[in-house]
Amino acid sequence: MERNATQWILLWRIALITLAVLSCAALSTFWSIASAEDQSVPPLPLTSFNDLEESTALQHDKFAPVAVQEFAHQHALLLSSAHGESNWKKAELSFTPLGPGTHSWLVQATFEEKIIGYMIISATDQGELMLSEYGLGGQSPYDRELLSKALERQHLSLTMIHANGGELQPRYALPLLAYWKVERPNHQALYIDATNGDLLPSATVKQIETALNPMVFSVTDASANSSWLVDSVHMRPTFNPMDNLLWITSKPVKLTRVQDWTQLHKESGIIYSANDRNVFYGGPLPIGGYQLWHNSTTFQSILYIAIGGHTSTQRFVPLDTLLKDGQFYVTNP
């Protein structure tokens, strides 16, 4: 009887050991499979809003022709020579086409994830590239926060526009009209100034867009850009031209040479006004400074004037461009 009990206990122990071994083998197989799955299918990373912005910027680069990118990098180096402390030389450049017809491109310069400036590069009717305007510091046209506030005044939002099948397009029309086109089904398009958020007259902007012809961009030689030199920038405090309206009754200042401008810049306050076209310049605008570019090979000079900066983005634009539509006044004639 005792012998049978001993045999029974021995058999029970053997069964328990066998069961334990089988369990360990099963667990080992499970973890091996799980480990293999982890290696073959890595977990999806979380995507932040900043990641989406960076991805979008990389996609935009594909829409800028090589000639435009080379032109932008050369001009970034030129700006770096005059503004070494602003890190233009080390900046990352992202490109956004400004339709229609891809006549212009917005180039934003960022360093350590902060905007340090921008450029707008445009193609002329002859297919040549030109620096239509540029800016220094964190201000830039097509600012999303400025756009959101402008849409709120129209009882709209970016989410609402996209949810209803609408479309939002950054656009640029020479000489200096930077704007957003907001399209919604069964609604007339809205046009918003990209430098101050003001609503633009739809009929007039439509006429401007109708006059624009799609352009087939051809690569041009940009090697001449290396001959340009940039002087130091001359800045002055900005002000509100509407605080003192005496300048409206005065005669505009005549400018024919760069020397005329350097003399004028000594005045206490200078205002640019495009008269009946002020709506397309965001004007009248205060003058906040200037910067001279000159070509050592062709002996050509371009004077860029800083307009705005009080209630709008400050933009450096060619003096010749401003003189086509407007004139300069002094605050205390």
Coordinates of C-alpha atoms in Angstrom, one line a residue, residues 16-255:
L16 CA 4.0 18.7 -12.8
I17 CA 7.6 19.0 -14.1
T18 CA 6.4 18.1 -17.7
L19 CA 3.6 20.7 -17.5
A20 CA 6.0 23.4 -16.3
V21 CA 8.5 22.6 -19.1
L22 CA 5.7 22.9 -21.7
S23 CA 4.4 26.2 -20.2
C24 CA 7.9 27.7 -20.4
A25 CA 8.3 26.6 -24.0
A26 CA 5.0 28.2 -24.9
L27 CA 5.9 31.4 -23.3
S28 CA 9.3 31.5 -25.0
T29 CA 7.6 31.0 -28.4
F30 CA 5.1 33.8 -27.6
W31 CA 7.8 36.3 -26.7
S32 CA 9.9 35.4 -29.7
I33 CA 6.9 36.1 -32.0
A34 CA 6.1 39.3 -30.2
S35 CA 9.7 40.5 -30.5
A36 CA 9.8 39.7 -34.2
E37 CA 6.6 41.6 -34.8
D38 CA 8.0 44.6 -32.9
Q39 CA 11.1 44.6 -35.2
S40 CA 9.2 44.1 -38.4
V41 CA 6.4 46.7 -37.6
P42 CA 7.8 49.6 -35.6
P43 CA 5.3 51.7 -33.6
L44 CA 3.9 54.8 -35.4
P45 CA 5.5 58.0 -34.1
L46 CA 3.2 60.8 -32.9
T47 CA 3.0 63.8 -35.3
S48 CA 2.9 67.3 -33.9
F49 CA 1.8 70.5 -35.6
N50 CA 5.5 71.5 -35.9
D51 CA 6.3 68.2 -37.7
L52 CA 3.5 68.9 -40.2
E53 CA 4.9 72.4 -40.8
E54 CA 8.4 71.0 -41.5
S55 CA 7.0 68.4 -43.8
T56 CA 5.0 71.0 -45.7
A57 CA 8.1 73.2 -46.0
L58 CA 10.0 70.2 -47.5
Q59 CA 7.2 69.7 -50.0
H60 CA 7.2 73.3 -51.0
D61 CA 10.9 73.1 -51.9
K62 CA 9.9 70.8 -54.8
F63 CA 7.8 73.5 -56.3
A64 CA 10.7 76.0 -56.6
P65 CA 12.8 75.6 -59.7
V66 CA 16.5 75.1 -59.2
A67 CA 17.3 78.5 -60.5
V68 CA 15.0 80.1 -57.9
Q69 CA 16.6 78.1 -55.1
E70 CA 20.1 79.1 -56.3
F71 CA 19.0 82.8 -56.5
A72 CA 17.6 82.6 -53.0
H73 CA 20.7 81.1 -51.5
Q74 CA 23.0 83.7 -53.2
H75 CA 20.9 86.5 -51.9
A76 CA 20.8 85.0 -48.4
L77 CA 24.6 85.1 -48.5
L78 CA 24.5 88.7 -49.6
L79 CA 22.2 89.6 -46.7
S80 CA 24.5 87.7 -44.4
S81 CA 27.4 89.8 -45.4
A82 CA 25.5 92.9 -44.2
H83 CA 23.7 91.2 -41.3
G84 CA 26.1 88.6 -40.0
E85 CA 24.5 88.6 -36.6
S86 CA 21.2 87.5 -38.1
N87 CA 22.5 84.1 -39.2
W88 CA 21.3 84.4 -42.8
K89 CA 24.3 82.4 -43.9
K90 CA 23.3 79.5 -41.7
A91 CA 19.5 79.8 -42.3
E92 CA 17.3 77.1 -43.6
L93 CA 15.3 78.3 -46.6
S94 CA 11.8 77.0 -47.3
F95 CA 9.9 77.9 -50.6
T96 CA 6.2 78.5 -51.2
P97 CA 4.9 79.3 -54.7
L98 CA 2.7 82.3 -54.9
G99 CA 0.4 81.8 -57.9
P100 CA -1.2 82.1 -60.2
G101 CA 1.1 81.0 -62.9
T102 CA 3.9 80.7 -60.3
H103 CA 5.3 84.2 -61.0
S104 CA 6.6 84.5 -57.4
W105 CA 7.9 82.5 -54.5
L106 CA 7.9 83.2 -50.8
V107 CA 11.2 82.2 -49.2
Q108 CA 11.3 82.1 -45.4
A109 CA 14.6 82.0 -43.6
T110 CA 14.7 80.1 -40.3
F111 CA 17.5 79.6 -37.9
E112 CA 17.1 77.3 -34.8
E113 CA 13.4 77.1 -35.6
K114 CA 12.9 80.9 -35.5
I115 CA 12.1 83.1 -38.5
I116 CA 14.9 85.5 -39.1
G117 CA 13.7 87.0 -42.4
Y118 CA 12.0 86.4 -45.7
M119 CA 12.4 87.1 -49.4
I120 CA 9.9 87.3 -52.2
I121 CA 11.5 86.3 -55.6
S122 CA 9.6 87.1 -58.8
A123 CA 10.0 86.3 -62.4
T124 CA 9.7 89.2 -64.9
D125 CA 7.9 88.9 -68.2
Q126 CA 11.3 88.1 -69.8
G127 CA 11.8 85.2 -67.4
E128 CA 14.5 86.9 -65.3
L129 CA 14.5 86.6 -61.6
M130 CA 14.3 89.6 -59.3
L131 CA 14.2 90.2 -55.5
S132 CA 10.8 91.9 -55.3
E133 CA 11.1 92.5 -51.5
Y134 CA 12.7 91.1 -48.3
G135 CA 12.3 91.5 -44.6
L136 CA 14.6 91.3 -41.5
G137 CA 13.6 89.7 -38.2
G138 CA 10.5 87.7 -37.2
Q139 CA 8.0 89.6 -39.2
S140 CA 6.8 88.1 -42.4
P141 CA 3.9 88.4 -44.8
Y142 CA 1.4 85.5 -44.9
D143 CA 1.5 85.1 -41.2
R144 CA -1.0 82.5 -40.0
E145 CA -2.0 84.3 -36.8
L146 CA -2.7 87.5 -38.8
L147 CA -4.8 85.5 -41.2
S148 CA -6.8 83.9 -38.4
K149 CA -7.6 87.3 -36.9
A150 CA -8.6 88.6 -40.4
L151 CA -10.9 85.6 -40.9
E152 CA -12.5 86.0 -37.5
R153 CA -13.6 89.5 -38.5
Q154 CA -15.4 87.8 -41.4
H155 CA -16.9 85.3 -39.0
L156 CA -14.8 82.5 -40.6
S157 CA -12.0 80.2 -39.5
L158 CA -9.5 78.0 -41.2
T159 CA -11.2 74.9 -39.9
M160 CA -14.6 76.1 -41.2
I161 CA -13.2 76.9 -44.7
H162 CA -11.6 73.4 -45.1
A163 CA -14.6 71.6 -43.6
N164 CA -16.9 73.2 -46.2
G165 CA -14.7 72.3 -49.1
G166 CA -13.1 75.7 -49.4
E167 CA -9.5 76.5 -50.4
L168 CA -6.9 79.0 -49.2
Q169 CA -4.1 80.2 -51.5
P170 CA -1.2 82.6 -50.9
R171 CA -0.8 84.9 -53.9
Y172 CA 1.3 87.8 -55.1
A173 CA 0.8 90.3 -57.9
L174 CA 3.5 92.7 -59.0
P175 CA 4.6 95.2 -58.1
L176 CA 3.8 94.6 -54.3
L177 CA 0.4 93.0 -53.7
A178 CA 0.8 90.1 -51.2
Y179 CA -2.6 88.6 -50.4
W180 CA -4.6 85.5 -49.5
K181 CA -7.3 84.2 -51.8
V182 CA -10.2 82.5 -49.8
E183 CA -12.5 80.4 -52.0
R184 CA -15.7 78.8 -50.7
P185 CA -18.4 76.8 -52.6
N186 CA -21.4 79.0 -53.4
H187 CA -19.6 82.2 -52.2
Q188 CA -17.7 84.9 -53.8
A189 CA -13.9 84.7 -53.2
L190 CA -12.4 86.9 -50.4
Y191 CA -9.1 88.6 -50.8
I192 CA -7.1 89.5 -47.7
D193 CA -3.9 91.6 -47.5
A194 CA -1.2 89.3 -46.3
T195 CA 0.8 92.2 -44.7
N196 CA -1.9 93.7 -42.5
G197 CA -5.0 91.5 -42.6
D198 CA -7.2 94.1 -44.4
L199 CA -10.0 93.0 -46.7
L200 CA -9.2 93.9 -50.4
P201 CA -11.8 95.0 -53.0
S202 CA -12.8 91.8 -54.8
A203 CA -13.6 93.4 -58.2
T204 CA -10.2 95.1 -58.5
V205 CA -8.2 92.1 -57.4
K206 CA -10.2 89.9 -59.9
Q207 CA -9.1 92.4 -62.7
I208 CA -5.5 92.1 -61.6
E209 CA -5.7 88.3 -61.6
T210 CA -7.3 88.2 -65.1
A211 CA -4.4 90.3 -66.5
L212 CA -1.9 87.8 -65.2
N213 CA -0.8 85.2 -67.8
P214 CA 0.6 81.8 -66.8
M215 CA 4.4 81.8 -67.4
V216 CA 6.6 78.9 -68.4
F217 CA 9.7 79.6 -66.3
S218 CA 13.0 79.0 -68.0
V219 CA 16.3 78.7 -66.2
T220 CA 18.5 81.7 -66.5
D221 CA 22.2 82.3 -65.5
A222 CA 22.3 83.5 -62.0
S223 CA 26.1 83.9 -61.7
A224 CA 25.9 87.7 -62.0
N225 CA 24.3 87.8 -58.6
S226 CA 27.8 87.1 -57.1
S227 CA 28.9 90.6 -58.1
W228 CA 26.4 92.3 -55.8
L229 CA 27.4 93.9 -52.6
V230 CA 25.1 95.0 -49.8
D231 CA 25.7 98.0 -47.5
S232 CA 24.7 98.2 -43.9
V233 CA 21.1 98.9 -43.2
H234 CA 20.1 102.3 -41.9
M235 CA 17.0 102.1 -39.6
R236 CA 14.9 104.7 -37.8
P237 CA 11.8 104.4 -35.5
T238 CA 8.4 103.9 -37.1
F239 CA 5.4 106.0 -36.4
N240 CA 1.7 106.3 -37.4
P241 CA 1.3 108.6 -40.5
M242 CA -2.3 109.3 -39.4
D243 CA -1.2 111.0 -36.2
N244 CA -0.3 114.2 -38.1
L245 CA -2.1 114.8 -41.4
L246 CA -0.4 118.0 -42.4
W247 CA 1.6 116.0 -44.9
I248 CA -1.5 115.4 -47.0
T249 CA -1.7 119.1 -48.0
S250 CA 2.0 119.3 -48.8
K251 CA 3.9 118.7 -52.0
P252 CA 5.7 115.4 -52.5
V253 CA 9.4 115.3 -52.3
K254 CA 11.2 114.8 -55.6
L255 CA 13.7 112.0 -55.8

